[in-house]
mmCIF file of C-alpha atoms in Angstrom:
data_model
loop_
_atom_site.group_PDB
_atom_site.id
_atom_site.type_symbol
_atom_site.label_atom_id
_atom_site.label_comp_id
_atom_site.label_asym_id
_atom_site.label_seq_id
_atom_site.Cartn_x
_atom_site.Cartn_y
_atom_site.Cartn_z
ATOM 1 C CA UNK A 205 -0.006 0.056 0.028
ATOM 2 C CA UNK A 206 1.398 3.450 -0.958
ATOM 3 C CA UNK A 207 1.796 5.795 1.713
ATOM 4 C CA UNK A 208 -0.802 8.520 1.677
ATOM 5 C CA UNK A 209 -0.072 12.132 0.981
ATOM 6 C CA UNK A 210 0.515 14.363 4.066
ATOM 7 C CA UNK A 211 -2.677 16.091 5.192
ATOM 8 C CA UNK A 212 -2.673 19.921 4.619
ATOM 9 C CA UNK A 213 -2.688 20.443 8.503
ATOM 10 C CA UNK A 214 1.055 19.599 8.253
ATOM 11 C CA UNK A 215 1.943 22.437 5.813
ATOM 12 C CA UNK A 216 4.190 24.991 7.758
ATOM 13 C CA UNK A 217 1.927 27.904 7.626
ATOM 14 C CA UNK A 218 -1.136 25.918 8.750
ATOM 15 C CA UNK A 219 0.752 24.085 11.354
ATOM 16 C CA UNK A 220 2.212 27.266 12.746
ATOM 17 C CA UNK A 221 -1.278 28.724 12.894
ATOM 18 C CA UNK A 222 -2.643 25.746 14.952
ATOM 19 C CA UNK A 223 0.245 25.687 17.293
ATOM 20 C CA UNK A 224 -0.096 29.645 17.945
ATOM 21 C CA UNK A 225 -3.603 29.146 18.843
ATOM 22 C CA UNK A 226 -2.924 26.399 21.452
ATOM 23 C CA UNK A 227 -1.225 29.193 23.499
ATOM 24 C CA UNK A 228 1.414 26.593 24.458
ATOM 25 C CA UNK A 229 4.086 28.352 22.235
ATOM 26 C CA UNK A 230 3.971 31.982 23.191
ATOM 27 C CA UNK A 231 5.160 33.930 20.194
ATOM 28 C CA UNK A 232 7.689 31.298 19.127
ATOM 29 C CA UNK A 233 7.363 30.309 15.378
ATOM 30 C CA UNK A 234 7.496 27.163 13.595
ATOM 31 C CA UNK A 235 10.372 27.413 10.887
ATOM 32 C CA UNK A 236 10.354 23.836 9.550
ATOM 33 C CA UNK A 237 8.382 20.458 9.747
ATOM 34 C CA UNK A 238 9.313 17.162 8.444
ATOM 35 C CA UNK A 239 8.089 13.593 8.735
ATOM 36 C CA UNK A 240 10.260 11.391 10.762
ATOM 37 C CA UNK A 241 8.215 8.217 10.731
ATOM 38 C CA UNK A 242 5.102 7.079 8.888
ATOM 39 C CA UNK A 243 3.090 3.837 9.046
ATOM 40 C CA UNK A 244 -0.616 2.635 8.523
ATOM 41 C CA UNK A 245 -3.000 0.966 10.908
ATOM 42 C CA UNK A 246 -6.156 -0.917 9.992
ATOM 43 C CA UNK A 247 -8.226 2.299 9.983
ATOM 44 C CA UNK A 248 -5.689 5.323 9.978
ATOM 45 C CA UNK A 249 -2.209 6.514 9.048
ATOM 46 C CA UNK A 250 0.243 7.863 11.796
ATOM 47 C CA UNK A 251 2.967 10.412 11.033
ATOM 48 C CA UNK A 252 5.445 11.614 13.475
ATOM 49 C CA UNK A 253 6.429 15.154 12.725
ATOM 50 C CA UNK A 254 9.644 16.669 13.684
ATOM 51 C CA UNK A 255 9.430 20.403 14.363
ATOM 52 C CA UNK A 256 12.028 23.179 14.302
ATOM 53 C CA UNK A 257 11.249 26.538 15.969
ATOM 54 C CA UNK A 258 12.807 29.939 15.740
ATOM 55 C CA UNK A 259 13.573 29.933 19.399
ATOM 56 C CA UNK A 260 15.221 26.532 19.851
ATOM 57 C CA UNK A 261 15.537 27.161 23.600
ATOM 58 C CA UNK A 262 11.634 27.275 24.226
ATOM 59 C CA UNK A 263 9.673 24.577 25.670
ATOM 60 C CA UNK A 264 7.594 24.115 22.503
ATOM 61 C CA UNK A 265 7.159 20.357 21.598
ATOM 62 C CA UNK A 266 9.689 19.102 18.846
ATOM 63 C CA UNK A 267 7.634 16.324 17.839
ATOM 64 C CA UNK A 268 3.935 15.672 17.374
ATOM 65 C CA UNK A 269 1.802 12.898 16.177
ATOM 66 C CA UNK A 270 -0.623 13.371 13.107
ATOM 67 C CA UNK A 271 -3.229 10.800 12.768
ATOM 68 C CA UNK A 272 -5.320 10.833 9.640
ATOM 69 C CA UNK A 273 -7.972 8.479 7.926
ATOM 70 C CA UNK A 274 -7.092 6.165 5.119
ATOM 71 C CA UNK A 275 -8.209 7.412 1.677
ATOM 72 C CA UNK A 276 -9.649 4.144 0.710
ATOM 73 C CA UNK A 277 -11.808 4.052 3.880
ATOM 74 C CA UNK A 278 -13.336 7.419 3.427
ATOM 75 C CA UNK A 279 -17.046 7.203 3.143
ATOM 76 C CA UNK A 280 -16.866 3.309 3.704
ATOM 77 C CA UNK A 281 -19.115 1.198 6.066
ATOM 78 C CA UNK A 282 -17.005 2.236 8.941
ATOM 79 C CA UNK A 283 -16.955 5.927 9.241
ATOM 80 C CA UNK A 284 -13.574 6.070 10.955
ATOM 81 C CA UNK A 285 -12.355 9.308 12.731
ATOM 82 C CA UNK A 286 -15.700 10.967 13.370
ATOM 83 C CA UNK A 287 -16.182 9.776 17.021
ATOM 84 C CA UNK A 288 -12.508 10.209 17.817
ATOM 85 C CA UNK A 289 -12.490 13.821 16.535
ATOM 86 C CA UNK A 290 -15.665 14.507 18.724
ATOM 87 C CA UNK A 291 -13.925 12.969 21.776
ATOM 88 C CA UNK A 292 -10.820 15.202 21.485
ATOM 89 C CA UNK A 293 -13.045 18.210 20.732
ATOM 90 C CA UNK A 294 -15.798 17.770 23.480
ATOM 91 C CA UNK A 295 -14.583 15.314 26.301
ATOM 92 C CA UNK A 296 -10.792 15.393 26.460
ATOM 93 C CA UNK A 297 -10.764 19.011 27.538
ATOM 94 C CA UNK A 298 -13.054 18.167 30.465
ATOM 95 C CA UNK A 299 -10.903 15.222 31.720
ATOM 96 C CA UNK A 300 -8.257 15.551 34.330
ATOM 97 C CA UNK A 301 -4.774 15.759 32.962
ATOM 98 C CA UNK A 302 -2.604 12.792 32.512
ATOM 99 C CA UNK A 303 -4.992 10.296 31.042
ATOM 100 C CA UNK A 304 -5.156 11.154 27.324
ATOM 101 C CA UNK A 305 -2.804 12.817 24.930
ATOM 102 C CA UNK A 306 -3.240 16.576 24.646
ATOM 103 C CA UNK A 307 -4.861 17.382 21.123
ATOM 104 C CA UNK A 308 -3.740 20.420 19.283
ATOM 105 C CA UNK A 309 -6.094 20.053 16.228
ATOM 106 C CA UNK A 310 -9.106 17.810 15.615
ATOM 107 C CA UNK A 311 -11.035 18.064 12.177
ATOM 108 C CA UNK A 312 -13.451 15.772 10.487
ATOM 109 C CA UNK A 313 -15.082 16.609 7.011
ATOM 110 C CA UNK A 314 -18.547 15.485 6.692
ATOM 111 C CA UNK A 315 -18.483 15.886 2.920
ATOM 112 C CA UNK A 316 -15.500 13.840 2.007
ATOM 113 C CA UNK A 317 -15.029 11.736 5.331
ATOM 114 C CA UNK A 318 -11.514 12.986 5.597
ATOM 115 C CA UNK A 319 -10.145 13.635 9.224
ATOM 116 C CA UNK A 320 -6.968 14.357 11.239
ATOM 117 C CA UNK A 321 -5.842 14.694 14.799
ATOM 118 C CA UNK A 322 -2.701 16.577 15.978
ATOM 119 C CA UNK A 323 -1.635 14.930 19.159
ATOM 120 C CA UNK A 324 1.038 15.067 21.921
ATOM 121 C CA UNK A 325 3.794 12.588 21.174
ATOM 122 C CA UNK A 326 4.763 10.433 23.888
ATOM 123 C CA UNK A 327 7.377 8.178 21.954
ATOM 124 C CA UNK A 328 10.257 9.342 23.933
ATOM 125 C CA UNK A 329 8.575 9.134 27.482
ATOM 126 C CA UNK A 330 6.114 6.184 27.065
ATOM 127 C CA UNK A 331 5.935 2.929 25.327
ATOM 128 C CA UNK A 332 3.255 0.502 24.277
ATOM 129 C CA UNK A 333 3.821 -2.638 26.458
ATOM 130 C CA UNK A 334 4.265 -5.374 23.784
ATOM 131 C CA UNK A 335 4.147 -6.051 20.112
ATOM 132 C CA UNK A 336 0.586 -7.276 19.084
ATOM 133 C CA UNK A 337 -0.587 -9.997 19.864
ATOM 134 C CA UNK A 338 1.870 -10.940 22.650
ATOM 135 C CA UNK A 339 0.196 -9.862 25.957
ATOM 136 C CA UNK A 340 1.804 -7.725 28.615
ATOM 137 C CA UNK A 341 3.251 -8.803 31.895
ATOM 138 C CA UNK A 342 0.726 -8.741 34.917
ATOM 139 C CA UNK A 343 2.232 -5.528 36.250
ATOM 140 C CA UNK A 344 1.753 -3.785 33.010
ATOM 141 C CA UNK A 345 -1.889 -5.081 32.769
ATOM 142 C CA UNK A 346 -2.270 -3.931 36.304
ATOM 143 C CA UNK A 347 -1.130 -0.306 35.351
ATOM 144 C CA UNK A 348 -3.452 -0.411 32.230
ATOM 145 C CA UNK A 349 -6.689 -1.343 34.210
ATOM 146 C CA UNK A 350 -5.823 1.481 36.809
ATOM 147 C CA UNK A 351 -5.552 3.881 34.079
ATOM 148 C CA UNK A 352 -8.973 2.899 32.713
ATOM 149 C CA UNK A 353 -10.363 3.182 36.356
ATOM 150 C CA UNK A 354 -8.879 6.718 36.597
ATOM 151 C CA UNK A 355 -10.418 7.676 33.246
ATOM 152 C CA UNK A 356 -13.787 6.210 34.029
ATOM 153 C CA UNK A 357 -14.007 7.636 37.633
ATOM 154 C CA UNK A 358 -13.745 11.019 35.864
ATOM 155 C CA UNK A 359 -17.125 10.480 34.271
ATOM 156 C CA UNK A 360 -18.848 8.067 36.567
ATOM 157 C CA UNK A 361 -22.713 8.871 36.794
ATOM 158 C CA UNK A 362 -21.880 12.410 35.519
ATOM 159 C CA UNK A 363 -25.214 14.351 34.921
ATOM 160 C CA UNK A 364 -23.874 15.114 31.443
ATOM 161 C CA UNK A 365 -24.056 11.509 30.313
ATOM 162 C CA UNK A 366 -26.512 10.938 27.595
ATOM 163 C CA UNK A 367 -27.217 14.712 27.614
ATOM 164 C CA UNK A 368 -24.270 16.606 26.286
ATOM 165 C CA UNK A 369 -21.721 13.708 26.470
ATOM 166 C CA UNK A 370 -23.021 10.994 24.181
ATOM 167 C CA UNK A 371 -26.490 9.831 23.842
ATOM 168 C CA UNK A 372 -28.682 7.137 25.631
ATOM 169 C CA UNK A 373 -29.875 4.409 23.421
ATOM 170 C CA UNK A 374 -33.715 4.008 23.803
ATOM 171 C CA UNK A 375 -35.788 0.872 23.315
ATOM 172 C CA UNK A 376 -36.375 1.523 19.621
ATOM 173 C CA UNK A 377 -32.655 2.354 18.932
ATOM 174 C CA UNK A 378 -31.776 -1.036 20.884
ATOM 175 C CA UNK A 379 -34.221 -2.868 18.701
ATOM 176 C CA UNK A 380 -32.756 -1.532 15.609
ATOM 177 C CA UNK A 381 -29.292 -2.572 16.670
ATOM 178 C CA UNK A 382 -30.229 -5.975 17.514
ATOM 179 C CA UNK A 383 -31.864 -6.317 14.105
ATOM 180 C CA UNK A 384 -28.340 -5.196 12.494
ATOM 181 C CA UNK A 385 -26.645 -7.780 14.553
ATOM 182 C CA UNK A 386 -29.034 -10.512 13.676
ATOM 183 C CA UNK A 387 -28.446 -9.707 10.002
ATOM 184 C CA UNK A 388 -24.807 -9.650 10.288
ATOM 185 C CA UNK A 389 -24.752 -12.994 12.225
ATOM 186 C CA UNK A 390 -26.824 -14.587 9.510
ATOM 187 C CA UNK A 391 -24.183 -13.489 6.921
ATOM 188 C CA UNK A 392 -21.229 -14.684 9.065
ATOM 189 C CA UNK A 393 -22.962 -18.090 9.739
ATOM 190 C CA UNK A 394 -23.610 -18.552 6.077
ATOM 191 C CA UNK A 395 -20.117 -17.887 5.207
ATOM 192 C CA UNK A 396 -18.749 -20.149 7.968
ATOM 193 C CA UNK A 397 -21.034 -23.036 7.208
ATOM 194 C CA UNK A 398 -19.922 -26.181 9.126
ATOM 195 C CA UNK A 399 -17.018 -24.400 10.587
ATOM 196 C CA UNK A 400 -19.599 -22.857 12.960
ATOM 197 C CA UNK A 401 -20.861 -25.488 15.431
ATOM 198 C CA UNK A 402 -24.554 -25.865 16.081
ATOM 199 C CA UNK A 403 -24.120 -24.992 19.823
ATOM 200 C CA UNK A 404 -22.593 -21.623 18.972
ATOM 201 C CA UNK A 405 -25.387 -20.851 16.410
ATOM 202 C CA UNK A 406 -27.846 -21.624 19.183
ATOM 203 C CA UNK A 407 -25.956 -19.396 21.613
ATOM 204 C CA UNK A 408 -26.185 -16.446 19.235
ATOM 205 C CA UNK A 409 -30.025 -17.029 18.635
ATOM 206 C CA UNK A 410 -30.538 -17.173 22.378
ATOM 207 C CA UNK A 411 -28.643 -13.992 22.848
ATOM 208 C CA UNK A 412 -30.713 -12.118 20.135
ATOM 209 C CA UNK A 413 -33.872 -13.476 21.866
ATOM 210 C CA UNK A 414 -32.840 -12.299 25.243
ATOM 211 C CA UNK A 415 -31.561 -8.870 24.191
ATOM 212 C CA UNK A 416 -34.570 -6.994 25.390
ATOM 213 C CA UNK A 417 -34.054 -8.337 28.834
ATOM 214 C CA UNK A 418 -30.311 -8.025 28.922
ATOM 215 C CA UNK A 419 -30.648 -4.309 28.057
ATOM 216 C CA UNK A 420 -32.309 -3.606 31.396
ATOM 217 C CA UNK A 421 -28.867 -3.105 32.968
ATOM 218 C CA UNK A 422 -28.006 -0.382 30.480
ATOM 219 C CA UNK A 423 -31.425 1.223 30.663
ATOM 220 C CA UNK A 424 -31.037 1.762 34.275
ATOM 221 C CA UNK A 425 -28.592 4.497 33.529
ATOM 222 C CA UNK A 426 -26.766 3.890 36.886
ATOM 223 C CA UNK A 427 -23.061 3.365 37.378
ATOM 224 C CA UNK A 428 -22.360 4.376 33.943
ATOM 225 C CA UNK A 429 -19.419 6.194 32.464
ATOM 226 C CA UNK A 430 -17.440 6.906 29.281
ATOM 227 C CA UNK A 431 -15.752 3.935 27.987
ATOM 228 C CA UNK A 432 -12.949 3.777 25.344
ATOM 229 C CA UNK A 433 -14.632 0.924 23.434
ATOM 230 C CA UNK A 434 -11.769 -0.553 21.696
ATOM 231 C CA UNK A 435 -9.838 -1.054 25.005
ATOM 232 C CA UNK A 436 -7.188 -3.679 24.061
ATOM 233 C CA UNK A 437 -3.731 -3.357 25.681
ATOM 234 C CA UNK A 438 -2.152 -1.840 22.613
ATOM 235 C CA UNK A 439 -4.294 1.318 22.986
ATOM 236 C CA UNK A 440 -2.409 2.456 26.248
ATOM 237 C CA UNK A 441 0.970 4.008 26.444
ATOM 238 C CA UNK A 442 2.840 3.186 29.768
ATOM 239 C CA UNK A 443 5.714 5.310 31.190
ATOM 240 C CA UNK A 444 9.287 3.957 30.162
ATOM 241 C CA UNK A 445 10.023 4.866 33.797
ATOM 242 C CA UNK A 446 7.558 2.966 35.897
ATOM 243 C CA UNK A 447 8.265 5.217 38.882
ATOM 244 C CA UNK A 448 6.671 8.264 37.025
ATOM 245 C CA UNK A 449 2.996 8.986 36.388
ATOM 246 C CA UNK A 450 0.724 6.470 34.699
ATOM 247 C CA UNK A 451 -0.477 5.512 31.336
ATOM 248 C CA UNK A 452 -2.178 7.513 28.637
ATOM 249 C CA UNK A 453 -5.220 5.971 26.651
ATOM 250 C CA UNK A 454 -5.404 6.696 23.041
ATOM 251 C CA UNK A 455 -7.567 5.525 19.867
ATOM 252 C CA UNK A 456 -11.077 6.722 21.083
ATOM 253 C CA UNK A 457 -12.973 6.156 17.922
ATOM 254 C CA UNK A 458 -15.240 3.730 19.622
ATOM 255 C CA UNK A 459 -15.904 5.600 22.837
ATOM 256 C CA UNK A 460 -19.481 5.519 24.197
ATOM 257 C CA UNK A 461 -21.594 5.792 27.381
ATOM 258 C CA UNK A 462 -21.767 2.426 28.987
ATOM 259 C CA UNK A 463 -20.725 0.175 31.694
ATOM 260 C CA UNK A 464 -17.069 0.331 32.638
ATOM 261 C CA UNK A 465 -16.811 -3.407 32.533
ATOM 262 C CA UNK A 466 -17.033 -3.130 28.783
ATOM 263 C CA UNK A 467 -13.383 -1.995 28.489
ATOM 264 C CA UNK A 468 -12.292 -4.758 30.861
ATOM 265 C CA UNK A 469 -14.084 -7.328 28.741
ATOM 266 C CA UNK A 470 -12.525 -6.017 25.666
ATOM 267 C CA UNK A 471 -9.083 -6.065 27.167
ATOM 268 C CA UNK A 472 -9.161 -9.738 28.672
ATOM 269 C CA UNK A 473 -12.091 -11.741 27.367
ATOM 270 C CA UNK A 474 -11.727 -10.754 23.686
ATOM 271 C CA UNK A 475 -7.983 -10.732 23.657
ATOM 272 C CA UNK A 476 -6.766 -13.732 25.816
ATOM 273 C CA UNK A 477 -6.964 -17.321 25.740
ATOM 274 C CA UNK A 478 -8.271 -19.150 28.866
ATOM 275 C CA UNK A 479 -5.203 -19.925 30.669
ATOM 276 C CA UNK A 480 -3.874 -16.386 30.888
ATOM 277 C CA UNK A 481 -7.333 -14.946 31.439
ATOM 278 C CA UNK A 482 -8.144 -17.300 34.316
ATOM 279 C CA UNK A 483 -4.886 -16.512 36.006
ATOM 280 C CA UNK A 484 -5.096 -12.740 35.818
ATOM 281 C CA UNK A 485 -8.902 -11.822 35.360
ATOM 282 C CA UNK A 486 -10.003 -11.497 38.901
ATOM 283 C CA UNK A 487 -6.876 -10.008 40.316
ATOM 284 C CA UNK A 488 -7.270 -7.316 37.516
ATOM 285 C CA UNK A 489 -10.928 -6.593 38.237
ATOM 286 C CA UNK A 490 -9.831 -6.270 41.829
ATOM 287 C CA UNK A 491 -7.145 -3.641 41.086
ATOM 288 C CA UNK A 492 -9.820 -1.833 38.859
ATOM 289 C CA UNK A 493 -12.366 -1.744 41.526
ATOM 290 C CA UNK A 494 -9.749 -0.501 44.213
ATOM 291 C CA UNK A 495 -8.867 2.346 41.849
ATOM 292 C CA UNK A 496 -12.427 3.204 41.191
ATOM 293 C CA UNK A 497 -12.955 3.509 44.839
ATOM 294 C CA UNK A 498 -9.544 5.514 45.400
ATOM 295 C CA UNK A 499 -10.939 8.044 42.914
ATOM 296 C CA UNK A 500 -14.269 8.498 44.635
ATOM 297 C CA UNK A 501 -16.752 6.079 43.280
ATOM 298 C CA UNK A 502 -19.178 5.057 45.659
ATOM 299 C CA UNK A 503 -21.972 2.600 45.795
ATOM 300 C CA UNK A 504 -20.546 0.108 43.326
ATOM 301 C CA UNK A 505 -19.199 -2.949 45.123
ATOM 302 C CA UNK A 506 -17.120 -5.698 43.797
ATOM 303 C CA UNK A 507 -19.910 -7.960 43.184
ATOM 304 C CA UNK A 508 -21.639 -5.396 41.070
ATOM 305 C CA UNK A 509 -18.554 -5.201 38.882
ATOM 306 C CA UNK A 510 -18.351 -8.953 38.462
ATOM 307 C CA UNK A 511 -21.971 -9.044 37.300
ATOM 308 C CA UNK A 512 -21.353 -6.231 34.765
ATOM 309 C CA UNK A 513 -18.195 -7.834 33.576
ATOM 310 C CA UNK A 514 -20.057 -11.123 32.872
ATOM 311 C CA UNK A 515 -22.693 -9.318 30.936
ATOM 312 C CA UNK A 516 -20.144 -7.234 29.101
ATOM 313 C CA UNK A 517 -18.460 -10.579 27.992
ATOM 314 C CA UNK A 518 -21.723 -12.008 26.771
ATOM 315 C CA UNK A 519 -22.465 -8.768 24.750
ATOM 316 C CA UNK A 520 -19.028 -9.124 23.189
ATOM 317 C CA UNK A 521 -20.305 -12.165 21.192
ATOM 318 C CA UNK A 522 -21.544 -9.324 18.822
ATOM 319 C CA UNK A 523 -18.011 -7.690 18.348
ATOM 320 C CA UNK A 524 -16.330 -10.202 16.014
ATOM 321 C CA UNK A 525 -19.594 -10.390 14.018
ATOM 322 C CA UNK A 526 -19.554 -6.515 13.542
ATOM 323 C CA UNK A 527 -15.834 -6.813 12.536
ATOM 324 C CA UNK A 528 -16.365 -9.530 10.067
ATOM 325 C CA UNK A 529 -19.232 -7.437 8.641
ATOM 326 C CA UNK A 530 -17.142 -4.159 8.319
ATOM 327 C CA UNK A 531 -14.096 -5.631 6.689
ATOM 328 C CA UNK A 532 -11.872 -5.899 9.669
ATOM 329 C CA UNK A 533 -8.980 -8.470 8.831
ATOM 330 C CA UNK A 534 -9.945 -12.138 9.460
ATOM 331 C CA UNK A 535 -6.901 -12.491 11.749
ATOM 332 C CA UNK A 536 -8.550 -10.104 14.092
ATOM 333 C CA UNK A 537 -12.182 -11.220 13.961
ATOM 334 C CA UNK A 538 -11.703 -14.957 13.897
ATOM 335 C CA UNK A 539 -9.397 -15.082 16.923
ATOM 336 C CA UNK A 540 -11.694 -12.681 18.876
ATOM 337 C CA UNK A 541 -14.584 -14.946 17.966
ATOM 338 C CA UNK A 542 -12.817 -17.924 19.372
ATOM 339 C CA UNK A 543 -11.726 -16.267 22.448
ATOM 340 C CA UNK A 544 -14.999 -14.649 23.332
ATOM 341 C CA UNK A 545 -16.831 -17.850 22.943
ATOM 342 C CA UNK A 546 -14.448 -19.640 25.342
ATOM 343 C CA UNK A 547 -14.964 -16.779 27.811
ATOM 344 C CA UNK A 548 -18.718 -16.956 27.678
ATOM 345 C CA UNK A 549 -18.480 -20.691 28.478
ATOM 346 C CA UNK A 550 -15.789 -20.268 31.209
ATOM 347 C CA UNK A 551 -17.749 -17.555 33.152
ATOM 348 C CA UNK A 552 -20.993 -19.461 32.685
ATOM 349 C CA UNK A 553 -22.418 -16.289 30.941
ATOM 350 C CA UNK A 554 -25.277 -18.619 29.328
ATOM 351 C CA UNK A 555 -26.806 -18.236 32.836
ATOM 352 C CA UNK A 556 -27.771 -14.640 32.052
ATOM 353 C CA UNK A 557 -29.897 -15.745 29.192
ATOM 354 C CA UNK A 558 -32.449 -17.514 31.259
#
């Protein structure tokens, strides 16, 4: 795949205007910009920009991360970038510092589907724990779940949830979403043929039948927060010096208002096979709950978290089906499908279906 052209925001004058508006530079002016590294992900392209300023002694950032959409995905079935731009425009400025990268500019074009984010660069101070798909150590996982807890506690039962921050999905919207999932599963099952066991077909059928009852937890609108959505461990930067401040969560294109356990289920049940998950799962849920309490969350005990986690794992059955329908590579959705099905059995999530 050819490297996409550099978005116009990276042009010297445009970038200079953006940085001056950020009020982090004083009157220092940008004199040069170059691309230091560049690579593509499934849904975006990442550029690391090297900046040179007239006053080299200033505290202006010498590097920034420019994240932009892939041209071949603009206007496609998965409208990438729109929600992440909204997150950095509307939510990130309201959050405590030290949880997400600072955003200098965020734009999404509704006519063309093109978008970009200009973000703080953590390359020199932080690191992604491992190279996908190898899981991190327990200590690294502990740091990641505690970072999620700090992020979620900032929004826990906030009065703005579903009002100015996200929207609540009503019964009609939930029924529509269930109908889409049913259609996506029919296509998935047709393609899989005899590779999909009859027992798993029946599990999905029971899930869709029980969907109205299972939605009652969400419709309570209690103990809800802003979740990252795509909360696998490779969407968190950890400090290179573990003695310094905590992690930074990035990639917010799937954020939503929901139960905080959704992020934990995505991190563990969707990504880990049973041996690792069984050894680490409960201890990490303990750490997450401890961190919530330490940051002021009240009235939500460890049992409530366990109940929410099992329900989140059950709902995860729809994720690999969505990924299959939206062109995500099979190396991702197939393994997610197998791991989630195993977690559903291991955690006896069928019990929730009645």
